[in-house]
PDB file of C-alpha atoms in Angstrom:
ATOM      1  CA  MET A  13     -17.612  15.055  45.906  1.00 59.00           C
ATOM      2  CA  SER A  14     -19.504  13.311  42.867  1.00 88.00           C
ATOM      3  CA  LEU A  15     -19.227  13.986  39.465  1.00 93.00           C
ATOM      4  CA  VAL A  16     -22.093  16.279  38.343  1.00 95.00           C
ATOM      5  CA  LEU A  17     -22.082  14.730  34.890  1.00 93.00           C
ATOM      6  CA  ASP A  18     -24.666  11.970  34.090  1.00 93.00           C
ATOM      7  CA  PRO A  19     -23.235   8.666  34.864  1.00 91.00           C
ATOM      8  CA  ALA A  20     -24.176   7.331  31.264  1.00 93.00           C
ATOM      9  CA  ALA A  21     -22.361  10.469  29.902  1.00 93.00           C
ATOM     10  CA  GLN A  22     -19.352   9.876  31.942  1.00 93.00           C
ATOM     11  CA  ASP A  23     -19.370   6.035  30.401  1.00 91.00           C
ATOM     12  CA  LEU A  24     -19.912   7.412  26.612  1.00 92.00           C
ATOM     13  CA  LEU A  25     -17.291  10.392  27.052  1.00 93.00           C
ATOM     14  CA  PHE A  26     -14.869   8.262  29.013  1.00 93.00           C
ATOM     15  CA  ARG A  27     -15.112   4.951  30.475  1.00 91.00           C
ATOM     16  CA  GLU A  28     -16.179   3.250  27.282  1.00 91.00           C
ATOM     17  CA  ALA A  29     -13.937   5.293  24.708  1.00 91.00           C
ATOM     18  CA  ARG A  30     -11.774   3.200  22.986  1.00 90.00           C
ATOM     19  CA  THR A  31      -9.424   3.850  19.875  1.00 92.00           C
ATOM     20  CA  ALA A  32     -11.600   2.367  17.187  1.00 93.00           C
ATOM     21  CA  ASN A  33      -9.381   0.239  14.719  1.00 93.00           C
ATOM     22  CA  THR A  34     -12.606  -0.915  12.452  1.00 94.00           C
ATOM     23  CA  PHE A  35     -15.828   1.112  11.521  1.00 95.00           C
ATOM     24  CA  THR A  36     -19.014   0.313   9.775  1.00 96.00           C
ATOM     25  CA  ASP A  37     -19.430   2.062   6.344  1.00 94.00           C
ATOM     26  CA  GLU A  38     -22.444   4.072   7.862  1.00 97.00           C
ATOM     27  CA  PRO A  39     -21.111   7.773   6.634  1.00 97.00           C
ATOM     28  CA  VAL A  40     -20.175  10.556   8.895  1.00 98.00           C
ATOM     29  CA  SER A  41     -22.323  13.639   7.765  1.00 97.00           C
ATOM     30  CA  GLU A  42     -21.186  17.382   7.240  1.00 97.00           C
ATOM     31  CA  GLU A  43     -23.946  18.031   9.855  1.00 98.00           C
ATOM     32  CA  GLN A  44     -22.453  15.821  12.534  1.00 98.00           C
ATOM     33  CA  VAL A  45     -18.894  17.251  12.215  1.00 98.00           C
ATOM     34  CA  ARG A  46     -20.452  20.796  12.120  1.00 98.00           C
ATOM     35  CA  ALA A  47     -22.221  19.847  15.700  1.00 98.00           C
ATOM     36  CA  ILE A  48     -18.942  18.362  16.950  1.00 98.00           C
ATOM     37  CA  TYR A  49     -17.303  21.548  16.158  1.00 98.00           C
ATOM     38  CA  ASP A  50     -20.026  23.591  17.403  1.00 98.00           C
ATOM     39  CA  LEU A  51     -19.592  21.835  20.856  1.00 97.00           C
ATOM     40  CA  VAL A  52     -16.151  21.544  21.437  1.00 98.00           C
ATOM     41  CA  LYS A  53     -15.001  25.042  20.175  1.00 97.00           C
ATOM     42  CA  TYR A  54     -16.068  26.521  23.648  1.00 97.00           C
ATOM     43  CA  GLY A  55     -12.880  24.497  25.351  1.00 97.00           C
ATOM     44  CA  PRO A  56     -10.794  26.532  27.198  1.00 97.00           C
ATOM     45  CA  THR A  57      -7.193  27.195  25.502  1.00 97.00           C
ATOM     46  CA  ALA A  58      -4.477  30.210  26.549  1.00 97.00           C
ATOM     47  CA  PHE A  59      -5.487  33.424  25.396  1.00 96.00           C
ATOM     48  CA  ASN A  60      -8.724  31.864  23.662  1.00 97.00           C
ATOM     49  CA  GLN A  61      -6.007  31.341  20.965  1.00 96.00           C
ATOM     50  CA  THR A  62      -7.751  28.557  18.401  1.00 97.00           C
ATOM     51  CA  PRO A  63      -4.839  27.180  16.518  1.00 98.00           C
ATOM     52  CA  LEU A  64      -6.549  23.779  15.526  1.00 98.00           C
ATOM     53  CA  ARG A  65      -7.163  23.386  11.592  1.00 98.00           C
ATOM     54  CA  ILE A  66      -9.442  20.284  10.647  1.00 98.00           C
ATOM     55  CA  THR A  67      -8.847  19.023   7.147  1.00 98.00           C
ATOM     56  CA  LEU A  68     -11.756  16.604   6.345  1.00 98.00           C
ATOM     57  CA  VAL A  69     -10.607  13.509   3.873  1.00 98.00           C
ATOM     58  CA  ARG A  70     -14.021  12.790   2.090  1.00 96.00           C
ATOM     59  CA  SER A  71     -13.215  12.145  -1.407  1.00 96.00           C
ATOM     60  CA  PRO A  72     -11.502   9.047  -2.865  1.00 96.00           C
ATOM     61  CA  GLU A  73      -9.147  11.099  -4.597  1.00 97.00           C
ATOM     62  CA  ALA A  74      -7.745  12.983  -1.295  1.00 98.00           C
ATOM     63  CA  ARG A  75      -7.761   9.356   0.727  1.00 97.00           C
ATOM     64  CA  GLU A  76      -5.456   7.917  -2.002  1.00 97.00           C
ATOM     65  CA  ARG A  77      -3.029  11.046  -1.796  1.00 98.00           C
ATOM     66  CA  LEU A  78      -3.094  10.311   2.171  1.00 98.00           C
ATOM     67  CA  LEU A  79      -2.611   6.611   2.204  1.00 98.00           C
ATOM     68  CA  PRO A  80       0.942   6.443   1.147  1.00 98.00           C
ATOM     69  CA  HIS A  81       1.691   8.513   3.986  1.00 98.00           C
ATOM     70  CA  MET A  82       0.310   6.351   6.733  1.00 98.00           C
ATOM     71  CA  ALA A  83       2.429   3.742   8.524  1.00 98.00           C
ATOM     72  CA  GLU A  84       1.549   0.649   7.005  1.00 97.00           C
ATOM     73  CA  GLY A  85      -0.216  -0.710  10.288  1.00 95.00           C
ATOM     74  CA  ASN A  86      -2.587   2.493   9.908  1.00 96.00           C
ATOM     75  CA  ARG A  87      -3.133   2.292   6.155  1.00 97.00           C
ATOM     76  CA  SER A  88      -5.984  -0.103   6.136  1.00 95.00           C
ATOM     77  CA  LYS A  89      -7.749   1.689   8.911  1.00 95.00           C
ATOM     78  CA  THR A  90      -7.915   4.926   7.003  1.00 97.00           C
ATOM     79  CA  ALA A  91      -8.575   3.335   3.740  1.00 96.00           C
ATOM     80  CA  THR A  92     -11.803   2.114   5.324  1.00 95.00           C
ATOM     81  CA  ALA A  93     -12.961   4.551   7.611  1.00 97.00           C
ATOM     82  CA  PRO A  94     -16.285   6.523   6.727  1.00 97.00           C
ATOM     83  CA  LEU A  95     -14.411   9.695   7.506  1.00 98.00           C
ATOM     84  CA  VAL A  96     -10.565  10.855   7.982  1.00 98.00           C
ATOM     85  CA  ALA A  97      -9.604  14.221   9.621  1.00 98.00           C
ATOM     86  CA  ILE A  98      -6.083  15.611   9.622  1.00 98.00           C
ATOM     87  CA  LEU A  99      -5.565  17.752  12.720  1.00 98.00           C
ATOM     88  CA  ALA A 100      -2.790  20.403  12.442  1.00 98.00           C
ATOM     89  CA  ALA A 101      -1.778  23.540  14.524  1.00 98.00           C
ATOM     90  CA  ASP A 102      -1.868  27.024  12.775  1.00 98.00           C
ATOM     91  CA  ASN A 103       1.297  28.614  13.303  1.00 98.00           C
ATOM     92  CA  GLU A 104      -0.064  32.093  12.228  1.00 98.00           C
ATOM     93  CA  PHE A 105      -3.015  31.947  14.673  1.00 98.00           C
ATOM     94  CA  HIS A 106      -2.045  35.025  16.334  1.00 97.00           C
ATOM     95  CA  GLU A 107      -3.383  36.855  13.548  1.00 96.00           C
ATOM     96  CA  GLU A 108      -6.994  35.976  14.642  1.00 96.00           C
ATOM     97  CA  LEU A 109      -6.120  37.092  18.550  1.00 96.00           C
ATOM     98  CA  PRO A 110      -7.466  40.637  18.583  1.00 96.00           C
ATOM     99  CA  ALA A 111     -10.881  39.387  17.441  1.00 96.00           C
ATOM    100  CA  LEU A 112     -10.796  36.131  19.792  1.00 96.00           C
ATOM    101  CA  PHE A 113      -9.486  37.721  22.748  1.00 96.00           C
ATOM    102  CA  PRO A 114     -10.588  41.303  22.906  1.00 96.00           C
ATOM    103  CA  ALA A 115      -9.792  41.771  26.674  1.00 95.00           C
ATOM    104  CA  PHE A 116      -6.175  41.800  25.639  1.00 94.00           C
ATOM    105  CA  PRO A 117      -5.870  42.403  21.774  1.00 87.00           C
ATOM    106  CA  ALA A 118      -2.339  43.487  22.368  1.00 93.00           C
ATOM    107  CA  ALA A 119      -1.645  39.856  22.930  1.00 94.00           C
ATOM    108  CA  LYS A 120      -0.785  39.271  19.233  1.00 95.00           C
ATOM    109  CA  ASP A 121       2.247  41.410  19.241  1.00 95.00           C
ATOM    110  CA  ALA A 122       3.213  41.075  23.165  1.00 95.00           C
ATOM    111  CA  PHE A 123       3.578  37.356  23.206  1.00 96.00           C
ATOM    112  CA  PHE A 124       3.474  36.008  19.686  1.00 96.00           C
ATOM    113  CA  ALA A 125       5.336  37.897  17.285  1.00 95.00           C
ATOM    114  CA  GLU A 126       8.110  35.527  16.905  1.00 97.00           C
ATOM    115  CA  ARG A 127       7.546  32.306  15.166  1.00 96.00           C
ATOM    116  CA  PRO A 128       9.263  29.910  17.661  1.00 97.00           C
ATOM    117  CA  ALA A 129       7.139  31.377  20.346  1.00 97.00           C
ATOM    118  CA  ARG A 130       3.971  30.873  18.057  1.00 97.00           C
ATOM    119  CA  GLU A 131       4.820  27.080  17.176  1.00 97.00           C
ATOM    120  CA  ARG A 132       5.233  26.233  20.809  1.00 98.00           C
ATOM    121  CA  SER A 133       1.980  27.774  21.657  1.00 98.00           C
ATOM    122  CA  ALA A 134       0.150  26.395  18.684  1.00 98.00           C
ATOM    123  CA  ALA A 135       1.539  22.943  19.198  1.00 98.00           C
ATOM    124  CA  MET A 136       0.226  23.016  22.942  1.00 98.00           C
ATOM    125  CA  ASN A 137      -3.021  24.500  22.498  1.00 98.00           C
ATOM    126  CA  ALA A 138      -3.927  22.869  19.227  1.00 98.00           C
ATOM    127  CA  ALA A 139      -3.378  19.453  20.983  1.00 98.00           C
ATOM    128  CA  LEU A 140      -5.674  20.660  23.660  1.00 98.00           C
ATOM    129  CA  GLN A 141      -8.164  21.323  21.091  1.00 98.00           C
ATOM    130  CA  ALA A 142      -7.720  18.063  19.278  1.00 98.00           C
ATOM    131  CA  ALA A 143      -8.507  16.327  22.569  1.00 98.00           C
ATOM    132  CA  TYR A 144     -11.618  18.396  22.965  1.00 98.00           C
ATOM    133  CA  PHE A 145     -12.412  17.223  19.167  1.00 98.00           C
ATOM    134  CA  ILE A 146     -12.043  13.302  20.302  1.00 98.00           C
ATOM    135  CA  VAL A 147     -14.347  13.717  23.185  1.00 98.00           C
ATOM    136  CA  GLY A 148     -16.660  15.618  20.846  1.00 98.00           C
ATOM    137  CA  VAL A 149     -16.518  12.599  18.380  1.00 98.00           C
ATOM    138  CA  ARG A 150     -17.656  10.429  21.531  1.00 97.00           C
ATOM    139  CA  ALA A 151     -20.589  12.979  22.397  1.00 97.00           C
ATOM    140  CA  ALA A 152     -21.779  12.508  18.739  1.00 97.00           C
ATOM    141  CA  GLY A 153     -22.137   8.782  19.155  1.00 96.00           C
ATOM    142  CA  LEU A 154     -19.165   8.113  16.883  1.00 97.00           C
ATOM    143  CA  ALA A 155     -15.757   6.415  17.580  1.00 96.00           C
ATOM    144  CA  ALA A 156     -12.613   8.046  16.793  1.00 97.00           C
ATOM    145  CA  GLY A 157      -9.296   6.233  15.694  1.00 97.00           C
ATOM    146  CA  PRO A 158      -6.549   8.865  16.661  1.00 97.00           C
ATOM    147  CA  MET A 159      -3.122   8.204  14.997  1.00 97.00           C
ATOM    148  CA  THR A 160       0.281   9.862  14.853  1.00 98.00           C
ATOM    149  CA  GLY A 161       1.812   6.565  12.809  1.00 98.00           C
ATOM    150  CA  PHE A 162       2.214   8.629   9.515  1.00 98.00           C
ATOM    151  CA  ASP A 163       4.865  10.789   7.533  1.00 98.00           C
ATOM    152  CA  PHE A 164       4.425  14.287   9.041  1.00 98.00           C
ATOM    153  CA  GLU A 165       6.469  16.025   6.378  1.00 98.00           C
ATOM    154  CA  GLY A 166       4.727  14.019   3.622  1.00 98.00           C
ATOM    155  CA  VAL A 167       1.326  15.039   5.033  1.00 98.00           C
ATOM    156  CA  ARG A 168       2.059  18.614   5.465  1.00 98.00           C
ATOM    157  CA  LYS A 169       3.479  18.822   1.882  1.00 98.00           C
ATOM    158  CA  GLU A 170       0.420  17.032   0.462  1.00 98.00           C
ATOM    159  CA  PHE A 171      -2.488  18.659   2.312  1.00 98.00           C
ATOM    160  CA  LEU A 172      -0.917  21.774   4.255  1.00 98.00           C
ATOM    161  CA  ASP A 173       1.399  24.596   4.085  1.00 97.00           C
ATOM    162  CA  ASP A 174       4.464  25.829   5.816  1.00 96.00           C
ATOM    163  CA  ASP A 175       2.538  27.641   8.394  1.00 97.00           C
ATOM    164  CA  HIS A 176       0.710  24.518   9.475  1.00 98.00           C
ATOM    165  CA  THR A 177       2.141  21.471  11.343  1.00 98.00           C
ATOM    166  CA  PRO A 178       0.249  18.094  11.434  1.00 98.00           C
ATOM    167  CA  LEU A 179      -0.351  16.649  14.783  1.00 98.00           C
ATOM    168  CA  MET A 180      -2.466  13.672  14.158  1.00 98.00           C
ATOM    169  CA  ILE A 181      -4.938  11.965  11.932  1.00 98.00           C
ATOM    170  CA  VAL A 182      -8.383  10.692  13.390  1.00 98.00           C
ATOM    171  CA  ASN A 183     -10.228   7.919  11.443  1.00 98.00           C
ATOM    172  CA  ILE A 184     -14.079   8.695  12.490  1.00 98.00           C
ATOM    173  CA  GLY A 185     -17.225   6.691  12.330  1.00 97.00           C
ATOM    174  CA  LYS A 186     -19.434   3.877  14.011  1.00 96.00           C
ATOM    175  CA  PRO A 187     -17.319   1.103  15.342  1.00 95.00           C
ATOM    176  CA  GLY A 188     -17.334  -1.842  13.474  1.00 92.00           C
ATOM    177  CA  PRO A 189     -16.834  -5.392  14.662  1.00 91.00           C
ATOM    178  CA  ASP A 190     -13.721  -6.113  17.065  1.00 90.00           C
ATOM    179  CA  ALA A 191     -13.298  -2.177  16.729  1.00 91.00           C
ATOM    180  CA  SER A 192     -11.121  -1.803  19.754  1.00 92.00           C
ATOM    181  CA  TYR A 193      -8.645  -3.855  22.369  1.00 90.00           C
ATOM    182  CA  PRO A 194     -10.029  -4.424  25.651  1.00 90.00           C
ATOM    183  CA  ARG A 195      -9.468  -1.614  28.103  1.00 89.00           C
ATOM    184  CA  SER A 196      -5.719  -1.525  28.781  1.00 92.00           C
ATOM    185  CA  PRO A 197      -4.816  -0.626  32.722  1.00 93.00           C
ATOM    186  CA  ARG A 198      -4.425   2.966  33.769  1.00 94.00           C
ATOM    187  CA  LEU A 199      -2.270   4.345  36.660  1.00 96.00           C
ATOM    188  CA  ALA A 200      -3.837   5.016  40.022  1.00 96.00           C
ATOM    189  CA  TYR A 201      -4.457   8.305  41.380  1.00 95.00           C
ATOM    190  CA  GLU A 202      -1.531   8.042  43.737  1.00 96.00           C
ATOM    191  CA  ASP A 203       0.717   7.395  40.923  1.00 96.00           C
ATOM    192  CA  VAL A 204      -0.057  10.416  38.982  1.00 97.00           C
ATOM    193  CA  VAL A 205      -1.093  13.077  41.634  1.00 97.00           C
ATOM    194  CA  THR A 206       1.473  15.014  43.969  1.00 96.00           C
ATOM    195  CA  THR A 207       0.318  17.477  46.510  1.00 96.00           C
ATOM    196  CA  VAL A 208       2.786  19.886  47.676  1.00 97.00           C
TER     197      VAL A 208
END
């Protein structure tokens, strides 16, 4: 069975997707980011939980606060990207569950009363939402440069609080010259999928 998604969309979202390392200076608007979120917010998660929190780093002052926390190899990319997003998991996401999962409002207390359970679930589901976010950036015709090379605790202290755990930092914009490496190999279906 073939995919129902148009081949051009398949290419845009997956086959041509690369981690961008350089960007043009064309700005990324609030409207673009809102459109991305309005699309990807529908991606499925467990109990419809929505632990992903996005901090947009737009001001020069905020960027100057972020740069010292970036790994040296990522600093210049983050310094020049039109928009930088800090993606984090909200470990108190369960407070929203009665409204977000009305089919089972008791899920908040039944499964997430204890902080360790919330942290595990928040990390997994926010990472899933982060992947949707990156695909949404592609759907907007932009490139994403997701990175985990940074001081997680430093970013948490500088931009978040004890209830939020940084997951990744994503540089966003139109790709610049030599923005990405050539496509690297991928594992074959047989190397990944096992039927039992």
